XYZ file of C-alpha atoms in Angstrom:
613
model
C -5.848 -43.701 31.875
C -3.766 -46.599 30.457
C -4.347 -47.495 26.803
C -6.309 -50.688 26.092
C -4.112 -53.527 24.795
C -4.563 -54.394 21.131
C -7.161 -57.077 20.535
C -5.900 -60.656 19.883
C -5.878 -61.948 16.294
C -8.864 -64.145 15.224
C -8.509 -67.788 16.025
C -6.344 -69.635 13.490
C -4.772 -66.510 12.112
C -1.062 -65.662 12.255
C -1.740 -62.120 13.329
C 0.832 -59.418 12.186
C 3.895 -61.397 12.904
C 3.067 -64.831 13.862
C 2.480 -64.540 17.667
C 2.617 -61.782 20.429
C 6.410 -60.915 19.976
C 5.866 -60.545 16.239
C 2.845 -58.380 16.807
C 4.694 -56.117 19.154
C 7.638 -55.796 16.730
C 5.270 -54.955 13.846
C 3.365 -52.401 16.032
C 6.614 -50.782 17.053
C 7.823 -50.578 13.441
C 4.499 -49.059 12.375
C 4.607 -46.542 15.220
C 8.220 -45.589 14.415
C 7.296 -45.147 10.778
C 4.446 -42.833 11.584
C 6.611 -40.788 13.936
C 9.235 -40.466 11.254
C 6.680 -39.365 8.686
C 5.265 -36.757 11.131
C 8.756 -35.460 11.868
C 9.528 -35.071 8.183
C 6.171 -33.285 7.645
C 6.970 -30.875 10.443
C 10.480 -30.351 9.195
C 9.101 -29.478 5.748
C 6.532 -27.020 7.038
C 9.132 -25.473 9.407
C 11.648 -24.938 6.610
C 9.065 -23.596 4.218
C 7.019 -21.365 6.521
C 9.035 -20.605 9.570
C 9.645 -22.541 12.827
C 6.602 -21.138 14.575
C 3.917 -22.829 16.629
C 0.602 -22.483 14.923
C -2.196 -21.794 17.432
C -5.899 -22.423 16.560
C -7.303 -19.860 14.213
C -10.118 -18.118 16.071
C -12.062 -17.097 12.932
C -14.786 -15.441 14.956
C -17.319 -13.284 13.137
C -18.783 -10.151 14.617
C -22.153 -11.948 15.160
C -20.434 -14.688 17.060
C -18.489 -12.203 19.153
C -21.677 -10.458 20.247
C -23.275 -13.680 21.357
C -20.334 -15.404 22.984
C -19.592 -15.714 26.679
C -16.290 -14.425 28.087
C -13.288 -16.152 26.460
C -12.347 -19.448 28.027
C -9.094 -19.354 29.887
C -7.543 -21.732 27.421
C -8.090 -19.311 24.444
C -6.574 -16.275 26.110
C -3.030 -17.375 25.401
C -0.241 -15.450 27.197
C 1.371 -14.568 23.819
C 1.294 -15.261 20.104
C 4.275 -17.081 18.710
C 7.044 -14.976 17.137
C 8.061 -15.638 13.601
C 11.594 -16.643 12.820
C 14.034 -13.713 12.441
C 14.408 -14.300 8.731
C 10.761 -13.181 8.322
C 11.465 -9.686 9.767
C 10.746 -8.130 6.325
C 8.010 -10.465 5.170
C 5.348 -9.171 2.770
C 3.060 -12.233 2.532
C 1.360 -11.490 -0.792
C 4.715 -10.443 -2.410
C 6.794 -13.315 -1.146
C 8.609 -14.706 -4.095
C 9.927 -17.600 -1.969
C 6.367 -18.719 -1.431
C 5.657 -18.298 -5.192
C 8.439 -20.795 -5.850
C 7.154 -23.270 -3.217
C 3.642 -23.137 -4.634
C 5.120 -23.677 -8.145
C 3.223 -20.743 -9.577
C 3.724 -20.364 -13.358
C 4.442 -16.699 -13.627
C 5.489 -14.810 -16.781
C 8.657 -13.026 -15.771
C 8.631 -10.913 -18.977
C 5.290 -9.458 -17.887
C 6.413 -8.808 -14.318
C 3.845 -11.192 -12.880
C 6.291 -12.276 -10.195
C 6.134 -8.689 -8.805
C 2.365 -8.737 -8.558
C 0.281 -9.908 -5.654
C -0.006 -13.655 -5.095
C -1.308 -14.286 -1.592
C -0.751 -17.520 0.362
C -3.710 -19.802 0.862
C -5.072 -19.834 4.422
C -3.308 -23.079 5.487
C 0.021 -21.582 4.556
C -0.249 -18.265 6.306
C 2.171 -17.529 9.081
C 0.158 -17.135 12.276
C 2.827 -15.294 14.241
C 4.199 -11.853 15.040
C 6.811 -10.459 12.735
C 9.946 -9.507 14.826
C 11.958 -6.349 14.243
C 15.552 -6.773 13.034
C 18.353 -6.963 15.532
C 19.165 -3.540 17.015
C 15.953 -1.905 15.722
C 15.453 1.644 16.926
C 12.396 3.847 17.168
C 12.475 5.672 13.699
C 13.819 9.163 13.416
C 10.982 11.594 13.421
C 9.746 13.718 10.532
C 10.973 16.127 9.164
C 14.520 14.921 9.932
C 13.607 11.474 8.595
C 13.394 12.861 5.058
C 17.152 13.093 5.000
C 18.287 10.340 7.371
C 17.204 6.999 8.871
C 18.755 4.405 11.145
C 20.899 1.827 9.373
C 19.787 -0.858 11.866
C 16.127 -0.458 10.806
C 16.816 -1.233 7.132
C 20.235 -3.030 7.055
C 20.551 -2.965 3.308
C 23.369 -0.900 1.763
C 23.338 -2.418 -1.760
C 21.677 0.672 -3.226
C 24.225 2.986 -1.634
C 27.081 1.382 -3.508
C 25.179 0.725 -6.725
C 23.901 4.292 -6.965
C 26.895 6.032 -5.408
C 27.396 8.240 -8.453
C 23.704 9.287 -8.489
C 23.421 10.435 -4.827
C 20.423 8.249 -3.942
C 21.653 7.380 -0.497
C 24.938 7.396 1.531
C 25.825 5.188 4.490
C 27.334 7.222 7.351
C 27.945 4.806 10.242
C 24.651 4.171 12.147
C 22.647 6.358 9.736
C 21.814 6.347 6.048
C 21.544 9.794 4.477
C 19.540 10.806 1.428
C 21.082 13.743 -0.544
C 18.103 14.038 -2.776
C 19.715 12.775 -5.953
C 18.351 10.463 -8.637
C 19.318 8.769 -11.805
C 18.287 11.787 -13.856
C 18.628 14.514 -11.314
C 22.197 14.313 -10.004
C 22.019 17.912 -8.768
C 18.985 17.223 -6.626
C 15.271 16.550 -6.971
C 14.443 20.160 -5.900
C 16.321 21.666 -8.875
C 14.848 19.082 -11.197
C 11.337 19.933 -10.090
C 11.952 23.629 -10.647
C 13.114 22.861 -14.119
C 9.947 20.920 -14.898
C 7.869 23.903 -13.814
C 9.873 26.164 -16.072
C 9.414 23.815 -18.988
C 5.692 24.095 -18.562
C 5.736 27.823 -17.926
C 3.959 27.598 -14.570
C 3.762 30.740 -12.399
C 6.724 31.411 -10.020
C 8.495 28.277 -11.299
C 6.270 26.132 -8.996
C 5.077 22.783 -10.234
C 1.836 22.966 -8.264
C 0.576 25.476 -10.839
C -1.285 27.540 -8.260
C -2.940 24.417 -6.752
C -4.036 22.883 -9.967
C -1.474 20.091 -9.733
C -2.006 18.175 -6.490
C -1.948 14.328 -7.103
C 1.094 12.824 -8.854
C 2.002 9.269 -9.741
C 5.707 8.547 -9.618
C 6.341 5.240 -11.376
C 9.646 3.435 -10.612
C 10.335 5.978 -7.819
C 13.525 4.569 -6.277
C 13.818 5.859 -2.730
C 11.065 8.498 -3.504
C 13.183 11.635 -3.381
C 11.113 13.123 -6.162
C 8.012 12.743 -4.020
C 9.856 14.070 -0.950
C 10.753 17.343 -2.563
C 7.213 17.782 -3.956
C 5.758 17.950 -0.479
C 6.811 21.581 0.268
C 4.822 22.508 -2.873
C 1.591 20.938 -1.413
C 1.902 18.212 -4.012
C 1.385 14.589 -2.823
C 2.919 11.840 -4.934
C 1.943 8.181 -4.866
C 5.523 6.844 -5.236
C 5.336 3.402 -6.715
C 7.944 0.744 -7.239
C 8.145 -3.077 -7.046
C 10.177 -5.117 -4.636
C 12.784 -5.859 -7.296
C 16.533 -5.939 -7.682
C 16.769 -2.429 -6.226
C 16.249 -3.945 -2.844
C 14.011 -2.316 -0.263
C 13.607 0.963 -2.014
C 10.012 1.378 -0.945
C 10.979 0.373 2.614
C 13.511 3.198 2.578
C 10.838 5.655 1.319
C 8.342 4.702 4.026
C 11.028 4.768 6.751
C 11.750 8.355 5.567
C 8.061 9.280 5.929
C 7.319 9.733 2.217
C 4.030 8.534 0.724
C 4.814 5.399 -1.172
C 3.640 1.831 -1.924
C 4.748 -1.381 -3.457
C 3.346 -1.946 -6.914
C 4.203 -2.712 -10.513
C 2.902 -2.079 -14.056
C 2.469 -5.753 -14.996
C -0.722 -7.431 -16.131
C -3.308 -5.987 -13.752
C -4.581 -2.449 -13.413
C -3.070 -0.235 -10.727
C -5.454 -0.113 -7.784
C -6.637 3.437 -8.473
C -9.758 4.692 -10.282
C -9.676 6.488 -13.590
C -8.733 10.210 -13.640
C -6.898 10.233 -10.325
C -3.624 12.107 -11.101
C -2.776 15.455 -12.645
C 0.733 14.312 -13.459
C 2.565 11.034 -13.900
C 6.397 10.770 -13.760
C 8.914 8.275 -14.991
C 12.580 9.101 -14.509
C 14.634 6.227 -15.862
C 11.988 3.860 -14.533
C 13.138 0.822 -16.577
C 9.786 0.201 -18.085
C 9.261 -1.015 -21.664
C 6.399 1.234 -22.680
C 6.136 -0.257 -26.119
C 5.305 -3.795 -25.085
C 1.972 -5.382 -25.837
C 0.645 -2.562 -28.066
C 1.547 0.089 -25.445
C -0.721 -1.419 -22.719
C 1.397 0.060 -19.932
C 1.297 3.599 -21.242
C -2.435 3.159 -21.814
C -2.807 2.261 -18.090
C -1.014 5.569 -17.215
C -3.479 7.285 -19.593
C -6.386 5.711 -17.712
C -5.402 7.174 -14.390
C -4.482 10.637 -15.751
C -6.992 13.447 -15.496
C -8.107 15.460 -18.576
C -5.132 17.669 -19.546
C -2.840 15.583 -17.286
C 0.890 15.458 -17.938
C 3.303 12.571 -18.427
C 6.910 13.485 -17.548
C 9.450 11.144 -19.172
C 13.172 11.550 -18.391
C 15.121 8.807 -20.142
C 17.962 8.364 -22.657
C 15.377 7.526 -25.321
C 14.172 11.169 -25.057
C 17.487 12.705 -25.785
C 20.352 10.280 -26.666
C 19.489 10.083 -30.337
C 23.104 9.462 -31.342
C 22.448 5.864 -30.252
C 20.554 3.862 -32.991
C 18.596 1.828 -30.381
C 17.514 4.887 -28.428
C 16.581 6.658 -31.651
C 14.408 3.732 -32.732
C 12.650 3.469 -29.353
C 11.981 7.245 -29.399
C 10.478 7.167 -32.804
C 8.122 4.234 -31.794
C 7.148 5.872 -28.544
C 6.442 9.174 -30.193
C 4.265 7.451 -32.697
C 2.348 5.621 -29.915
C 1.804 8.882 -27.882
C 0.555 10.576 -31.095
C -1.959 7.798 -31.742
C -3.126 8.137 -28.085
C -3.783 11.870 -28.855
C -0.994 12.990 -26.505
C 0.901 16.034 -27.682
C 4.294 17.290 -26.567
C 3.942 20.119 -24.142
C 7.719 20.641 -23.743
C 10.934 18.859 -24.579
C 14.265 19.985 -23.167
C 17.489 18.175 -22.559
C 16.828 14.757 -21.091
C 13.074 15.249 -20.555
C 9.975 15.272 -22.617
C 6.481 16.175 -21.233
C 3.353 14.995 -23.004
C -0.156 16.285 -22.199
C -3.378 14.334 -22.432
C -6.322 15.894 -24.343
C -9.192 17.642 -22.542
C -11.949 16.213 -24.636
C -12.801 13.258 -26.873
C -12.396 15.395 -29.996
C -8.983 14.001 -31.065
C -10.192 10.434 -30.468
C -13.162 10.902 -32.767
C -10.953 12.302 -35.511
C -8.751 9.270 -35.712
C -8.883 6.903 -38.703
C -11.325 4.008 -38.497
C -9.715 0.964 -36.809
C -6.858 3.076 -35.573
C -4.706 1.521 -32.882
C -4.790 1.515 -30.013
C -8.656 1.141 -30.102
C -11.159 2.878 -27.903
C -12.325 0.881 -24.910
C -15.835 -0.603 -25.250
C -18.985 0.839 -23.610
C -19.080 -2.143 -21.220
C -15.602 -1.322 -19.787
C -15.661 0.264 -16.357
C -12.524 2.540 -16.193
C -12.827 2.730 -12.408
C -12.779 -1.028 -11.825
C -9.212 -1.639 -10.460
C -9.086 -4.544 -8.002
C -7.635 -7.622 -9.740
C -8.706 -6.327 -13.148
C -6.549 -7.139 -16.165
C -5.195 -4.191 -18.042
C -6.608 -3.540 -21.495
C -4.732 -2.139 -24.465
C -7.447 0.515 -25.222
C -8.030 4.207 -24.727
C -10.532 5.229 -22.073
C -12.806 7.950 -23.502
C -14.355 10.644 -21.324
C -17.931 10.678 -20.132
C -20.334 13.090 -21.798
C -20.102 15.434 -18.792
C -16.281 15.564 -18.815
C -16.181 16.007 -22.583
C -18.634 18.869 -22.320
C -16.894 20.799 -19.501
C -13.395 20.076 -20.912
C -11.759 19.068 -17.662
C -12.237 17.608 -14.229
C -14.095 20.585 -12.672
C -11.937 20.337 -9.620
C -11.056 23.416 -7.610
C -7.367 24.207 -6.803
C -5.857 22.775 -3.729
C -6.680 23.192 -0.841
C -10.224 24.228 -1.718
C -10.970 20.893 -3.280
C -10.361 19.103 0.043
C -13.697 20.215 1.486
C -15.699 21.123 -1.675
C -18.152 18.452 -2.820
C -16.447 16.696 -5.775
C -18.273 16.483 -9.114
C -18.165 12.627 -9.087
C -20.177 12.395 -5.857
C -23.343 11.838 -7.880
C -21.747 8.750 -9.523
C -21.828 6.974 -6.138
C -25.196 8.303 -5.037
C -24.041 10.729 -2.300
C -25.484 14.237 -1.978
C -23.379 17.296 -1.349
C -25.248 17.729 1.927
C -24.229 14.357 3.212
C -20.698 14.966 2.046
C -20.524 18.216 4.083
C -22.040 16.506 7.109
C -19.517 13.716 6.846
C -16.692 16.389 7.029
C -18.135 17.960 10.166
C -18.591 14.597 11.918
C -14.935 13.579 11.207
C -13.593 16.907 12.452
C -15.359 16.250 15.702
C -14.236 12.651 15.947
C -10.620 13.401 15.257
C -10.631 16.213 17.798
C -11.750 13.656 20.336
C -9.110 11.132 19.354
C -6.330 13.671 19.783
C -7.791 14.802 23.135
C -7.606 11.153 24.325
C -3.989 10.794 23.197
C -2.840 14.253 24.250
C -0.972 13.152 27.314
C 1.038 10.546 25.368
C 1.840 12.012 21.955
C 4.236 14.691 20.837
C 4.251 16.919 17.744
C 5.908 14.397 15.526
C 4.664 11.188 17.015
C 2.887 10.416 13.743
C 3.987 10.675 10.142
C 2.745 7.652 8.182
C -0.948 7.138 8.859
C -3.442 4.578 7.380
C -7.182 4.850 7.429
C -8.124 1.205 6.900
C -11.764 1.831 6.039
C -11.599 5.306 4.618
C -15.196 5.825 3.255
C -14.978 9.345 1.695
C -11.657 10.371 3.285
C -13.068 12.431 6.138
C -10.639 11.150 8.708
C -7.674 12.085 6.455
C -9.166 15.506 5.575
C -9.425 16.319 9.302
C -5.682 15.752 9.682
C -4.743 18.409 7.167
C -3.132 20.701 9.751
C -1.060 17.834 11.174
C 2.262 17.190 9.489
C 1.194 13.730 8.372
C 0.133 11.899 5.185
C -2.623 9.312 5.103
C -2.989 6.133 3.012
C -6.758 5.945 2.525
C -7.720 2.274 2.058
C -11.135 1.566 0.498
C -12.500 -2.005 0.681
C -12.855 -3.429 -2.798
C -16.630 -3.833 -2.358
C -16.878 -0.043 -2.143
C -14.120 0.853 -4.614
C -16.119 3.659 -6.186
C -15.481 5.836 -3.113
C -11.785 6.027 -3.919
C -12.365 8.424 -6.803
C -13.951 10.841 -4.301
C -10.831 10.593 -2.173
C -8.572 11.341 -5.138
C -10.848 14.224 -6.235
C -10.299 15.756 -2.775
C -6.562 15.857 -3.331
C -5.852 12.876 -1.087
C -4.348 9.520 -1.984
C -5.247 5.869 -1.272
C -5.807 2.441 -2.703
C -8.329 -0.406 -3.012
C -7.795 -3.433 -0.845
C -9.357 -6.666 0.456
C -8.576 -7.006 4.171
C -8.954 -10.765 3.973
C -5.533 -10.516 2.465
C -2.260 -8.906 3.544
C -1.453 -5.360 2.569
C 1.338 -4.568 0.078
C 3.786 -2.946 2.351
C 6.810 -3.835 4.425
C 6.539 -4.527 8.225
C 6.732 -1.562 10.568
C 5.815 1.141 8.111
C 2.841 2.979 9.729
C 2.780 5.082 12.924
C -0.996 5.179 13.214
C -3.737 2.806 12.001
C -7.420 3.876 12.071
C -10.011 1.211 11.777
C -13.689 2.365 11.795
C -16.176 -0.561 11.799
C -13.687 -2.607 9.799
C -13.831 -5.597 12.139
C -17.650 -5.739 11.991
C -17.537 -5.516 8.237
C -15.183 -8.488 7.991
C -18.158 -10.640 9.068
C -19.697 -10.528 5.612
C -16.444 -11.905 4.045
C -15.915 -14.735 6.515
C -12.465 -13.512 7.543
C -10.883 -13.978 10.920
C -10.541 -11.024 13.418
C -7.391 -12.557 14.636
C -5.886 -12.572 11.137
C -6.617 -8.859 10.788
C -5.015 -8.065 14.148
C -1.877 -9.952 13.228
C -1.714 -8.121 9.950
C -2.125 -4.780 11.717
C 0.682 -5.708 14.035
C 2.896 -6.508 11.004
C 2.481 -3.081 9.412
C 2.428 -1.005 12.582
C 5.635 0.420 13.970
C 6.794 -0.300 17.574
C 5.432 2.550 19.653
C 2.828 3.069 16.950
C -0.828 3.455 17.736
C -4.106 1.888 16.591
C -7.473 3.670 16.858
C -10.213 1.003 16.683
C -13.807 2.316 16.528
C -16.318 -0.549 16.448
C -19.174 -2.303 18.201
C -18.732 -2.767 21.994
C -18.716 -6.544 21.698
C -15.873 -6.415 19.166
C -13.903 -4.002 21.315
C -14.302 -6.329 24.337
C -12.907 -9.220 22.314
C -9.956 -7.269 20.984
C -9.075 -6.021 24.464
C -8.618 -9.658 25.571
C -6.016 -10.118 22.906
C -3.973 -6.985 23.535
C -1.398 -8.703 25.807
C -0.990 -11.506 23.253
C -0.276 -8.906 20.542
C 1.968 -6.839 22.911
C -0.230 -3.813 22.238
C -0.464 -3.086 25.930
C 2.073 -0.302 26.201
C -0.770 2.209 26.745
C -4.454 2.250 26.030
C -7.569 4.396 26.298
C -11.213 3.530 25.885
C -14.226 5.711 25.635
C -17.891 5.573 24.650
C -18.132 8.283 22.012
C -20.982 10.650 21.415
C -23.531 9.318 18.909
C -23.617 11.010 15.497
C -25.137 10.473 12.081
C -22.424 7.950 11.142
C -22.729 5.911 14.357
C -23.724 2.270 14.035
C -25.342 0.953 17.215
C -23.334 0.787 20.427
C -19.864 1.918 19.303
C -16.799 2.324 21.443
C -13.330 3.773 20.723
C -10.239 1.900 21.730
C -6.807 3.488 21.313
C -3.834 1.324 21.961
C 0.013 1.649 21.656
C 2.245 -1.206 20.517
C 5.214 -2.069 22.664
C 8.826 -2.109 21.393
C 9.355 -5.726 22.528
C 12.927 -5.971 21.230
C 15.141 -4.907 24.079
C 17.375 -2.745 21.881
C 18.091 0.833 22.985
C 15.124 3.091 22.306
C 16.548 6.047 20.490
C 13.992 8.573 19.236
C 15.814 11.600 17.980
């Protein structure tokens, strides 16, 4: 259809330019100006957010999916756009480039620039994150503990910066990890034995006969400390920011070591109170004295009764230096006012222990600092909650029993935890949950049996973990599981930690704090249906799952039949069509309506050689 000509000017008027030629010239100038403005706008958005085509956002809710007819042909696009190669390591909520573009006023001295700041919806990249050039299928566990492909994480800055500390060594197409650290040059394994000896634990084993299971390693580097705890049946949440020590957490995850991006800044760590038996800081570059000791008080919040804080740093031993001597004096004073006592001090390391009861807190002088937290403070609230410079007292029950009442590992994995009653779940329901997940996981593995090998999986994420039953059922597999609890049900995370598992709180309307290509297996049970209540797009979640899933990785999606049907239509666009299996599972006490299980494998769509040694 031809466009209608512009209407003539009113009688007696001069129009836009004094006659038809003038009108045409003016119209042409206006059109050219509009085109130029549009081009500049596109150029700006392309430079800021990647030269990708943005397809319509299909923000369909589960209720809409159930009612809709089959997708129109125009919506089933042949492929999602691919992000520019410079975004191959994008972490959307930790993208400091975006922080700068949004002109966020962040306090660098408080580490706010390392905390989560997610892009608003109009500024999200709606494209698939590509692997770097030459990307190879990761080396399988347990070999990956000691070596990874250089091409997968082409960053060698740490190797040269920490060459005298044996963090990592570049050997051609591989990067090796000798197990060294800033304060354990002779290896993390020997350092760990020494810690056990300092505490007088049986057989020089830091697990203390199963009584130490969950560890928080703050400022973990490439997580060699956590790597060498694993043979002791100790699982560490290795934590570090995406800072000047570039890609240290990416190295840790590529190695197959439990770890996550995070920082002690202004907000609480996303863990409930009393989650860890031991916290560790080896030259972690943290100013523990700032803001009335608020960072050390956050460590105190997440430590269990009688928990240990291991501190290896020059301040603990280099007293010939006046600055170190002053810091040590102030830190010792702070720890004493927090009712911590020194359990052992030797060489470069001091180990403090937290009290078992409220007795010491009650004996402090009136108005002593730091103060006790108020009765209205919830010590388990940990999603986007500001830290407080106060001591978290124990409940009446904990104070009475003088401890956490947890059994040694591995008995605690299946025994009903004492804090179940705090979230209104009975021991009977907990036991039933375990049995159901044992059955479900057996079925999953049966469906994948023809495709997987012994070490196909190492890094696993349960995206809607409930009580941790899925992870508990994987105990005999050589894997670790990041149990993610939606922020609306954050209380369940303390049950997961009491079982000797690890996890975090998250809002799946936002991106997860990890590098791309860091998980071998994602499990999503009713997660897509639950997104309905938050008004978040199913397509957004799928794109985020693609970002964090490794090529040749798997996703197990258990959800309503209508949701599964919708997701299946998008598998080719996501390039998750390397292999798939679908089944209608047996109904059980956890089933919600007409559920189906879809298991899919992501293609390695970079045409690089597919090594898998």
